[in-house]
Coordinates of C-alpha atoms and ligand atoms in Angstrom, one line a residue:
X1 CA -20.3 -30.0 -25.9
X2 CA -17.1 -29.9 -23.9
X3 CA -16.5 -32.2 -20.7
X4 CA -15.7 -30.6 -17.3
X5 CA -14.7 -32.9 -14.4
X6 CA -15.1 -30.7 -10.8
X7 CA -12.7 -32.1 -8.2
X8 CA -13.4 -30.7 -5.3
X9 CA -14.1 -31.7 -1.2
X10 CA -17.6 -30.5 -0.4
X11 CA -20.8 -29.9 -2.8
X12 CA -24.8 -29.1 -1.5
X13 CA -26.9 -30.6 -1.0
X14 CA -24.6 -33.6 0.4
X15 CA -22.0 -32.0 2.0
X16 CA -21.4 -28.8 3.5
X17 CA -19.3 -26.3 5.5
X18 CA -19.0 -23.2 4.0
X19 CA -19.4 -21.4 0.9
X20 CA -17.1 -24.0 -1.7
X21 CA -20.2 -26.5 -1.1
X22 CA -22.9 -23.7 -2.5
X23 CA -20.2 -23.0 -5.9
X24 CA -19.9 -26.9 -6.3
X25 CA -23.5 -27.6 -5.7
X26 CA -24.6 -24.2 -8.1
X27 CA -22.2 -23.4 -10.8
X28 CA -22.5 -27.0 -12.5
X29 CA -26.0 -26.4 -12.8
X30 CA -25.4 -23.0 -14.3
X31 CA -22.6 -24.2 -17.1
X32 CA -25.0 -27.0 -18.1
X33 CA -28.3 -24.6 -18.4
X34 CA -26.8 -21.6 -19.8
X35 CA -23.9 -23.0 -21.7
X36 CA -24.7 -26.2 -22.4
X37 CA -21.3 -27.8 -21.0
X38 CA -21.5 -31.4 -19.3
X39 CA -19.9 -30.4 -15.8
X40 CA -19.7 -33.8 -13.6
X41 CA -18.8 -33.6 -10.2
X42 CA -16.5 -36.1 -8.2
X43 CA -16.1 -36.2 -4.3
X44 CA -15.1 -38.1 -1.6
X45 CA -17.7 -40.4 -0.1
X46 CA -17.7 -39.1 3.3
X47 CA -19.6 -41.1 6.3
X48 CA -21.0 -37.8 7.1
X49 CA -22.8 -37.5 3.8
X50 CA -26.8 -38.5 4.5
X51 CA -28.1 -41.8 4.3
X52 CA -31.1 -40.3 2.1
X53 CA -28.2 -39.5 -0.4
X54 CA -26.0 -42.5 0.0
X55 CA -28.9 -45.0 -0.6
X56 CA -29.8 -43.5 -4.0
X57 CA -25.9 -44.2 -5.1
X58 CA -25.2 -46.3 -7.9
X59 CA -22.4 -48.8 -7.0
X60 CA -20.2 -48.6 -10.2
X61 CA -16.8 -50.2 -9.9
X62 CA -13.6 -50.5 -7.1
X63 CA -9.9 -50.0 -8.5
X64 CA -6.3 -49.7 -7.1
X65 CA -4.9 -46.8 -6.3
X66 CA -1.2 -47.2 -6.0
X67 CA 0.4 -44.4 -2.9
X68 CA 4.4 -44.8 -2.7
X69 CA 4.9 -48.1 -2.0
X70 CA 1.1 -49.5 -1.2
X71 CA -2.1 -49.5 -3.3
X72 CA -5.3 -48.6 -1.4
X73 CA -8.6 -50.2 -2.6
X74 CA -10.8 -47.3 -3.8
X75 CA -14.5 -47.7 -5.2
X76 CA -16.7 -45.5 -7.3
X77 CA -20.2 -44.7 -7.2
X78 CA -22.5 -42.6 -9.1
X79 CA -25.7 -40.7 -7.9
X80 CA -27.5 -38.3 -10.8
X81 CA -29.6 -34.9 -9.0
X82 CA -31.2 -32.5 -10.9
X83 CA -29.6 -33.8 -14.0
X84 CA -26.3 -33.2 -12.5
X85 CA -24.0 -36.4 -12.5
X86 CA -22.3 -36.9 -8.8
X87 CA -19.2 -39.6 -8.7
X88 CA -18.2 -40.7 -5.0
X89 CA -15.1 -42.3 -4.5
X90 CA -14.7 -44.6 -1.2
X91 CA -12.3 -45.7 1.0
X92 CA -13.5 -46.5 4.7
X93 CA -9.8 -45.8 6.0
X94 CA -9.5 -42.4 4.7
X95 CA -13.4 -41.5 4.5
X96 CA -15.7 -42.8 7.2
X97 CA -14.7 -41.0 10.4
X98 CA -16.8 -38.3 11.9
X99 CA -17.1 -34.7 10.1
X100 CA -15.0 -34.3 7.3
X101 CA -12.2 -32.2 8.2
X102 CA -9.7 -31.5 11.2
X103 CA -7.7 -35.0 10.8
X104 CA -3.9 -35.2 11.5
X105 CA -3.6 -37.2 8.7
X106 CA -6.1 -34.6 5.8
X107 CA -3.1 -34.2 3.5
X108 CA -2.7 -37.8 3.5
X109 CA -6.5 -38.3 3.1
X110 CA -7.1 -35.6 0.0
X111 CA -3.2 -36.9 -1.4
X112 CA -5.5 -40.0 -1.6
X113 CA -8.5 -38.8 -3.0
X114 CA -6.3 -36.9 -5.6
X115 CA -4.7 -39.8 -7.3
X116 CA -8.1 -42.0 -7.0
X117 CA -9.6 -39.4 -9.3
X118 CA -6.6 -40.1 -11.8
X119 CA -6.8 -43.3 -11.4
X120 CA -10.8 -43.8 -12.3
X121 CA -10.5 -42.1 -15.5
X122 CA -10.9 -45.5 -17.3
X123 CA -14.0 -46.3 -15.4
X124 CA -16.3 -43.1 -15.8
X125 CA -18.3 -43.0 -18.9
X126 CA -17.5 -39.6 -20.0
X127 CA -14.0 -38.4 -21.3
X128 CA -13.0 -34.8 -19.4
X129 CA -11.4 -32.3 -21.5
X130 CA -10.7 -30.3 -18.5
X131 CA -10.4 -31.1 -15.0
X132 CA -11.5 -28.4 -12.7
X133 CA -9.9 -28.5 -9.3
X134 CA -11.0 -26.3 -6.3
X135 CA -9.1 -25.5 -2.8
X136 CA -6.1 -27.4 -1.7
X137 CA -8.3 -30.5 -1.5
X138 CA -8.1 -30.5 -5.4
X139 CA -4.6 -29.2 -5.5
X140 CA -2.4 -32.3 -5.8
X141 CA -5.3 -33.7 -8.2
X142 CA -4.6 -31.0 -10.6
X143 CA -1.0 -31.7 -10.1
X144 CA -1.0 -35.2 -11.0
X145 CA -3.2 -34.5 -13.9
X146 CA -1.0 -32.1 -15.7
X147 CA 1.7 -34.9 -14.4
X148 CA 0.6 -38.2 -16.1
X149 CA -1.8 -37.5 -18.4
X150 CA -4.7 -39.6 -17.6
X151 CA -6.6 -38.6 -21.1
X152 CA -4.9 -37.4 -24.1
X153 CA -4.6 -33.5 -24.0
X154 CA -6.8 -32.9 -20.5
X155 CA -6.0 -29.9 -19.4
X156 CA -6.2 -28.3 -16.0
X157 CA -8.1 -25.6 -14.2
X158 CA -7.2 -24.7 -10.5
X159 CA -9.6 -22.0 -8.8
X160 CA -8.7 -20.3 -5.2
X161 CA -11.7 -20.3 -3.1
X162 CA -9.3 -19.3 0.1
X163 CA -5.7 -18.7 -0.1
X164 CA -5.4 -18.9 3.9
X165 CA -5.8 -22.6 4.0
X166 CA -3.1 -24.4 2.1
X167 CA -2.7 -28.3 2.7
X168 CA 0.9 -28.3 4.5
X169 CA 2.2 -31.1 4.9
X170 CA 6.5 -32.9 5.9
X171 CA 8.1 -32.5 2.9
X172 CA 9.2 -36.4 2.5
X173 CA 5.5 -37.1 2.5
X174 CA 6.7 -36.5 -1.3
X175 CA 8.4 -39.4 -1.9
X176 CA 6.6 -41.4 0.8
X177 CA 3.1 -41.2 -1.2
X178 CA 3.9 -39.7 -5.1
X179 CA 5.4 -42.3 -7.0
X180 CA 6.8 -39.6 -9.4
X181 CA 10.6 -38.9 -9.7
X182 CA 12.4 -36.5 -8.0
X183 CA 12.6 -34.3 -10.6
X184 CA 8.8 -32.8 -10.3
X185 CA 9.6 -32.4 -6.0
X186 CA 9.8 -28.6 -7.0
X187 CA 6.7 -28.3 -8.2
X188 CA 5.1 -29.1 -5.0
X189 CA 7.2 -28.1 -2.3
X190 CA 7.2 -24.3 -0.8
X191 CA 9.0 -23.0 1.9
X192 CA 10.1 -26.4 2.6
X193 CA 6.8 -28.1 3.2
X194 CA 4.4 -30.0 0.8
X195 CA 1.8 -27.8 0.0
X196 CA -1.2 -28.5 -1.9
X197 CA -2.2 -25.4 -3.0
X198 CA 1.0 -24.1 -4.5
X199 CA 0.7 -27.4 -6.2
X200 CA -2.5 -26.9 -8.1
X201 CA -1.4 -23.3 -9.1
X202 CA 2.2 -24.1 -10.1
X203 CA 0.3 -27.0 -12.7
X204 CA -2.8 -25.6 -13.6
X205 CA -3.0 -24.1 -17.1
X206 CA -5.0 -21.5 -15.7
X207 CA -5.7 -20.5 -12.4
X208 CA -9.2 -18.7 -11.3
X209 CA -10.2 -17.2 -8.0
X210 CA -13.4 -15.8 -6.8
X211 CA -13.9 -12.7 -7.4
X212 CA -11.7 -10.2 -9.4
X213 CA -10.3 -7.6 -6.5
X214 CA -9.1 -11.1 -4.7
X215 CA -6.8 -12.1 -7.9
X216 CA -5.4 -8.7 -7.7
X217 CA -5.2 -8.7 -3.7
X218 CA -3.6 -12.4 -3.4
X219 CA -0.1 -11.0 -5.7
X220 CA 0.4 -8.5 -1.9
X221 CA 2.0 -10.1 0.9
X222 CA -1.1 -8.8 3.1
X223 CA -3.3 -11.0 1.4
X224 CA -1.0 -14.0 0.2
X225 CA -0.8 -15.8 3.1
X226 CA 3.1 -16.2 1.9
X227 CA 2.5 -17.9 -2.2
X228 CA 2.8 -13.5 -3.5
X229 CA 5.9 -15.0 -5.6
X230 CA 4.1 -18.1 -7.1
X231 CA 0.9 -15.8 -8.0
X232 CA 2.9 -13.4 -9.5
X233 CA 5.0 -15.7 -11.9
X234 CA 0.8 -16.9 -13.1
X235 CA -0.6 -13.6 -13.0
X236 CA -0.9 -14.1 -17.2
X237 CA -3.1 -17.1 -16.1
X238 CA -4.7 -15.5 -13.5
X239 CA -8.2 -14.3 -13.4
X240 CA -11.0 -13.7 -11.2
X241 CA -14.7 -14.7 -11.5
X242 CA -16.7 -13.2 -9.4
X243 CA -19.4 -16.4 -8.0
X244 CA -23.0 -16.2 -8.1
X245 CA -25.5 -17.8 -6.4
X246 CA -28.5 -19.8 -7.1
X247 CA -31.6 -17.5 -7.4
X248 CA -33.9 -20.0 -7.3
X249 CA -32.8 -21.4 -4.0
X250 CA -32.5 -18.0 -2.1
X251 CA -35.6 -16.1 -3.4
X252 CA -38.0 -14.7 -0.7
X253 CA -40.9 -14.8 -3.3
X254 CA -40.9 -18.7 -2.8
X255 CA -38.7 -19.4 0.6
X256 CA -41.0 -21.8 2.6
X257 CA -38.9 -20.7 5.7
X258 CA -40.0 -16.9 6.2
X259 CA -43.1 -15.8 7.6
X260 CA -44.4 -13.5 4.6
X261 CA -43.2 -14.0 1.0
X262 CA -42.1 -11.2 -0.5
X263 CA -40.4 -9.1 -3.8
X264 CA -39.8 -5.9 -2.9
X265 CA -43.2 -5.0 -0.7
X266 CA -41.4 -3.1 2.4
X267 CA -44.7 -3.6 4.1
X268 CA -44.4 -7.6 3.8
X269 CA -40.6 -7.3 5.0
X270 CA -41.7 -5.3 8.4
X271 CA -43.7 -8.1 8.7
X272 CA -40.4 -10.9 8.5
X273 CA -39.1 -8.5 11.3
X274 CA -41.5 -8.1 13.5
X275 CA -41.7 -12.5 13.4
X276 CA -37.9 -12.2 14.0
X277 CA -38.8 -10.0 16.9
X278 CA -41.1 -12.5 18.5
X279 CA -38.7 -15.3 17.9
X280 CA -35.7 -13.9 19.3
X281 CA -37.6 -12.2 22.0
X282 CA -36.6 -8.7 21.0
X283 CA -39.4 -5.7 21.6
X284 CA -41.5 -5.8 19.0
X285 CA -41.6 -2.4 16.9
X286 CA -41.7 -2.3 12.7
X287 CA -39.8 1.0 12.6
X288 CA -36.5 0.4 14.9
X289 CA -33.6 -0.9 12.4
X290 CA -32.4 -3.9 12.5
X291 CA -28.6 -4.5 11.9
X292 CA -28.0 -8.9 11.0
X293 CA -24.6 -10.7 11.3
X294 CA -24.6 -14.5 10.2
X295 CA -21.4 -15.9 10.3
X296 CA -18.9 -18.4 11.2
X297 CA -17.7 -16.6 14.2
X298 CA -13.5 -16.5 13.2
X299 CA -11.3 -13.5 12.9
X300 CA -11.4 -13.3 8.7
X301 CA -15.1 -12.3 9.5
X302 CA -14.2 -8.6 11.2
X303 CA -15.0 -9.2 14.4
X304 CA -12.3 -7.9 16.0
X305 CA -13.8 -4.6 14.4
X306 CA -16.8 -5.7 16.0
X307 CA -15.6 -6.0 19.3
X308 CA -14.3 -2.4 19.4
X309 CA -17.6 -0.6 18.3
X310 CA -20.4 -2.4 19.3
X311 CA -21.0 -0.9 23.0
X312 CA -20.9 2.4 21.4
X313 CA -23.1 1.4 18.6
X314 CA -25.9 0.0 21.1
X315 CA -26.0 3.3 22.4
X316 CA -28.5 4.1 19.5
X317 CA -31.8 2.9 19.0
X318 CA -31.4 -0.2 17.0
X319 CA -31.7 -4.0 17.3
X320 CA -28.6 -6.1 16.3
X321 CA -29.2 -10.1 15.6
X322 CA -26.1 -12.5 15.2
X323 CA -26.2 -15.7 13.9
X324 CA -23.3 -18.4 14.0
X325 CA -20.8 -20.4 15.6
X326 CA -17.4 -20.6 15.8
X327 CA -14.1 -19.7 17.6
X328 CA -15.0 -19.6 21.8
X329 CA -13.4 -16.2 21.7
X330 CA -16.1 -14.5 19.6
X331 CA -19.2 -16.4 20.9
X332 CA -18.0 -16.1 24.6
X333 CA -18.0 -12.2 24.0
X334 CA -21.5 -12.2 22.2
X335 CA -23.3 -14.7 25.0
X336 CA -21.8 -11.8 27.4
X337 CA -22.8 -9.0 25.1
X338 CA -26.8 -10.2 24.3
X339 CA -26.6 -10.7 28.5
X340 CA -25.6 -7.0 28.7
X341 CA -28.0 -5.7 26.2
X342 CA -31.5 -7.9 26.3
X343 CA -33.5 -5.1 24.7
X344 CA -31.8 -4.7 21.8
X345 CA -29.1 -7.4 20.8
X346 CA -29.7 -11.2 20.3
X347 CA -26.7 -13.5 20.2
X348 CA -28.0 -17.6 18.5
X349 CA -24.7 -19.3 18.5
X350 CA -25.7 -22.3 16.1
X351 CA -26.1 -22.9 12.5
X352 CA -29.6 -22.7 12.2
X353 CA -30.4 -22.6 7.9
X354 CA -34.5 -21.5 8.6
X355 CA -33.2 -19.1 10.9
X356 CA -31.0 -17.8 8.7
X357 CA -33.0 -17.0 5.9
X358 CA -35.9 -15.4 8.4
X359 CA -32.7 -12.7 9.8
X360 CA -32.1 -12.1 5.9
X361 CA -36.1 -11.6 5.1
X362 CA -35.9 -9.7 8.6
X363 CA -33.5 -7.6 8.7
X364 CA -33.0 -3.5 7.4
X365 CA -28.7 -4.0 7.0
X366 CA -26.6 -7.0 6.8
X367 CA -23.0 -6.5 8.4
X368 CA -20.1 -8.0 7.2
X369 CA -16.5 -6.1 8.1
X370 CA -14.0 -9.2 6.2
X371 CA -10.5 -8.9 6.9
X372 CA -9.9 -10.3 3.6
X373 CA -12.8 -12.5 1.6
X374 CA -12.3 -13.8 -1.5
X375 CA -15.9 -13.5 -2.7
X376 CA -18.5 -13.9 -0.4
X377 CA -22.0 -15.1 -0.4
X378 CA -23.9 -13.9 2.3
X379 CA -23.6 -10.1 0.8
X380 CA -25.2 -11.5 -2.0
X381 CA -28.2 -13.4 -0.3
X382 CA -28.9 -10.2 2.0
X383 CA -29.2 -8.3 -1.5
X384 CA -32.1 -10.7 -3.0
X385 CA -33.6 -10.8 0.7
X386 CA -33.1 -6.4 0.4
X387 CA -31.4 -6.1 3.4
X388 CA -28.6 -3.6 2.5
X389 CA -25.4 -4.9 3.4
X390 CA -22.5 -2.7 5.4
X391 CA -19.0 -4.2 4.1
X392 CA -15.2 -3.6 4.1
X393 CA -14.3 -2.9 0.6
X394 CA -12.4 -6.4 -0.1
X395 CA -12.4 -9.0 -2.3
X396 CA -15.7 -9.8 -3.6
X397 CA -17.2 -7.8 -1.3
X398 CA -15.8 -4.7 -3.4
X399 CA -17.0 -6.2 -6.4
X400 CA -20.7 -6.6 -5.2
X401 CA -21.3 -4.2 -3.0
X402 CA -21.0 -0.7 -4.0
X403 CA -21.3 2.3 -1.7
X404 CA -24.2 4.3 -1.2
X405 CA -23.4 8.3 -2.7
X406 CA -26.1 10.5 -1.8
X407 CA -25.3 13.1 -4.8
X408 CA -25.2 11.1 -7.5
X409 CA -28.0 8.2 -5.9
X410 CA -25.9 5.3 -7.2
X411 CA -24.8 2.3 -4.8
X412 CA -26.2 -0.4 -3.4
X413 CA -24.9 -1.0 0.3
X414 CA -21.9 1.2 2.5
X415 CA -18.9 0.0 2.9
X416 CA -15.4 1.8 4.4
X417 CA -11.7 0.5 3.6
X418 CA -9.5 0.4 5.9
X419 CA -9.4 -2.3 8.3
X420 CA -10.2 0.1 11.3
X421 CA -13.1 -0.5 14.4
X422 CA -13.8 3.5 14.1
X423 CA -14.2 3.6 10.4
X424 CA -17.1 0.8 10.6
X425 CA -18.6 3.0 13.4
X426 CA -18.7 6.0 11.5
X427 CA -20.2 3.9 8.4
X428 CA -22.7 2.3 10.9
X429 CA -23.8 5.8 11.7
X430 CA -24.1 6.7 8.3
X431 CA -26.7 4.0 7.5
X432 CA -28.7 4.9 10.9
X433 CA -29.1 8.7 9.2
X434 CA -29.7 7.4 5.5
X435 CA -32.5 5.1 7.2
X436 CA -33.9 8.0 9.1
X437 CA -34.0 9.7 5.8
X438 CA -37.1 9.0 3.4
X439 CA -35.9 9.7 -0.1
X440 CA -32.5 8.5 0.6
X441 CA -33.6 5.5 2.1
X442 CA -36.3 4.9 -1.0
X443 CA -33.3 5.5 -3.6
X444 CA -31.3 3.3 -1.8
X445 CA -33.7 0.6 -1.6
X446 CA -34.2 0.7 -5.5
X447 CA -30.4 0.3 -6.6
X448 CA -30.8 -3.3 -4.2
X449 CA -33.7 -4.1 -5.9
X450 CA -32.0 -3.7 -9.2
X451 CA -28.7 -5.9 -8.0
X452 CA -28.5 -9.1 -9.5
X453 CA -26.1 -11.9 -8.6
X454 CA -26.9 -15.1 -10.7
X455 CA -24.5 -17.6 -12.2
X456 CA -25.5 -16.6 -15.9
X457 CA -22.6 -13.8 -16.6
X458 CA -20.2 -16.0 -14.5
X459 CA -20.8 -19.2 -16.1
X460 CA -20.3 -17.4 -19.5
X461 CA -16.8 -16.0 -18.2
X462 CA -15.5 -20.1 -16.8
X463 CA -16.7 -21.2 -20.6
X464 CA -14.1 -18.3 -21.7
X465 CA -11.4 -19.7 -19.3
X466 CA -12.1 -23.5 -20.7
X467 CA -11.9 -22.4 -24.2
X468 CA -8.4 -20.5 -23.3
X469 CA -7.2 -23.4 -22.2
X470 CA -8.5 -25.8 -24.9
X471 CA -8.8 -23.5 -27.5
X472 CA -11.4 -25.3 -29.3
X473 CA -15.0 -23.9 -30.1
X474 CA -17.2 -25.5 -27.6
Ligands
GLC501 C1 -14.6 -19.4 0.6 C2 -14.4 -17.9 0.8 C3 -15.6 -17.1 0.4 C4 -16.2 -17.6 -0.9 C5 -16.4 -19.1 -0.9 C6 -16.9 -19.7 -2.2 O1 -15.5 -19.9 1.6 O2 -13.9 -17.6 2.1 O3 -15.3 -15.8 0.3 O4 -17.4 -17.0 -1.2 O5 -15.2 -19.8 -0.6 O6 -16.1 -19.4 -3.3

């Protein structure tokens, strides 16, 4: 059995704002059931984190963590869920504020959290062999762990969960908080700033990202957001792993949030929509398609695309439901949009998980245009709810979702490349006509039945990537 430490800033069920939390909180699970690997799991003990959690925490131990020239008191705690060990580390300086992100001082909070995970090593009561670091939260933690060693021969995994968000930080914040000489400053700096992220791919023995067209896509300027020349000096330790996601959790045979349970009974999904319908307050009606968006509301997303097309697009007989929150831009358009268009478009600006899952049992297409995303989950939950999802062909949503080709009746979805309002249109048609379409609708519906997105083949290719790294037979 080999011994995998996950650093990382968010994990379900305790924490969550995006996608990050669902690997953290999933893929652990998966290593442990398919490849018998002991994954722990180490995070900061946010304020925000529920008191249903934090009173089930084990207090274990408080240390010293030593940042240029002060030592902050950290402690550790330990929580076990679904035979999953959790570790928490505290500090109420850095960690009980409100939220968990959007601080002036973040780089100086997850700096912080980095070097306490170093420094607990001789309190946990398991030895890593590799320590597993995720997003630029987890970036200077990798760092330091290549750096000094904390275990004899632990070796380090960095994984890219979003290039776009980096950890940038004044460069002297180096010597101000990193104890280490001057010599390593290179290893961390980039275009004149600290940066956290270039600093767990520069030290990692091996760097992962989520799905394989984004380790290919993040080596082109377009993509980079500017660390191309870092990437491409790895790209032998490179790979991509496309994520999974838990199939127990997100299976409408047993979702206590939709109105009718259902496999692949078309009958029993009309039925999810016509509750949606009543709900949102759309006209009721089994046989009009309905097109679902749930989203943050921000610019990666394609709505841009969105904004260009959609009038046009409401011109046909379809219902459209949106789901999310985010920048004012986007849900100041769609409050003005749903006002336009009562009869056929509802706009929820919230985060709203029940809801969610009843516009997945719901709906006949799931739209998601990405700019760029590196894997994408809700593609994959639309697939095991069998709403067929409408994509740009990035990222992981290449790799998952493969267009629909009426010769040859392979593909799962429709998608279109270029990042272009009028090529989503034309798409969006396409799926109106494939809909209206019997057989082509049936065939279609079978290939999503078939697609399958759990952990099993994933957690199979990370045990590859540990035994690269440690080259020993787990
Ligand atoms: C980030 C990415 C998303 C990915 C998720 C989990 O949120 O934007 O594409 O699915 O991380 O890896």
């Amino acid at each position: 059995m080999k011994n995998v430490l996950f650093v990382a800033s968010e994990c379900s069920p305790f924490i969550k704002t995006g996608g990050l939390a669902d690997v953290i909180g999933s893929l652990p699970q998966a290593l442990k059931k398919y490849e018998r690997v002991d994954v722990r799991v180490i995070l900061p003990l946010y304020d925000e984190i529920p008191s249903e959690w934090r009173d089930k925490m084990k207090y274990e131990t408080s240390f010293r963590v030593p940042l240029g020239w002060r030592n902050q008191e950290a402690s550790l705690y330990s929580l076990e869920h679904n035979s999953i060990k959790y570790y928490f580390i505290s500090n109420d300086y850095y960690f009980t504020r409100k939220g968990i992100y959007g601080y002036y001082d973040d780089g100086e909070r997850f700096i912080f959290f980095s070097r306490a995970v170093i420094e607990v090593f001789p309190h946990l009561d398991f030895t890593p062999d590799v320590l597993h670091g995720h997003d630029w939260q987890a970036g200077i933690a990798v760092a330091l762990a290549k750096i000094i060693q904390p275990v004899e021969n632990l070796k380090t995994i960095f994984t890219i969960h979003n290039i776009k968000y980096q950890g940038l930080m004044p460069h002297d914040m180096f010597e101000e908080f990193f104890n280490l000489p001057s010599s390593h400053f290179g290893g961390f700096e980039w275009n004149g700033m600290l940066n956290c992220m270039k600093s767990g791919i520069f030290h990692a023995d091996k760097v992962t990202t989520v799905s394989p067209s984004y380790a290919e896509e993040i080596k082109n300027p377009f993509f980079s957001e500017g660390l191309h020349p870092i990437l491409l000096e790895k790209s032998e330790d490179l790979v991509g792993v496309i994520n999974g996601i838990d199939t127990d959790e997100y299976n409408p045979m047993k979702d206590s949030h939709i109105e009718v349970n259902y496999r692949h009974s078309r009958v029993k999904k009309k039925e999810n929509k016509v509750a949606l319908q009543e709900r949102l307050g759309l006209p009721i009606s089994e046989e009009k398609p309905l097109y679902v968006m749930i989203s943050r509301l921000v610019e990666q997303k394609g709505f841009h695309l969105i904004q260009c097309i959609l009038e046009e697009f409401l011109q046909e007989d379809v219902q459209i439901a949106i789901l999310g929150t985010g920048d004012e831009e986007f849900e100041g358009y769609f409050s003005h949009i749903s006002e336009n268009h009562p009869e056929k478009l509802k706009a929820y600006l919230a985060f709203d998980e029940g809801l969610a899952r009843q516009m997945y049992a719901a709906a006949d297409f799931f739209i998601m245009p990405s700019k760029f995303e590196p894997c994408g989950l809700s593609q994959l939950i639309a697939l095991q709810y069998k709403a067929v999802p409408i994509v740009r062909e990035t990222g992981g949503l290449k790799d998952t979702v493969t267009p629909f080709n009426e010769l040859t009746g392979e593909g799962n979805g429709f998608s279109f490349s270029n990042y272009n309002a009028h090529d989503l249109l034309t798409v969006l048609h396409y799926s109106l006509r494939v809909y209206h379409d019997d057989t082509k609708w049936g065939k279609l519906l079978k290939n999503v039945n078939k697609s399958q997105f759990s952990w099993k083949q994933s957690a199979r290719e990370y045990v590859n990537v540990y035994e690269c790294t440690t080259k020993v037979t787990i």
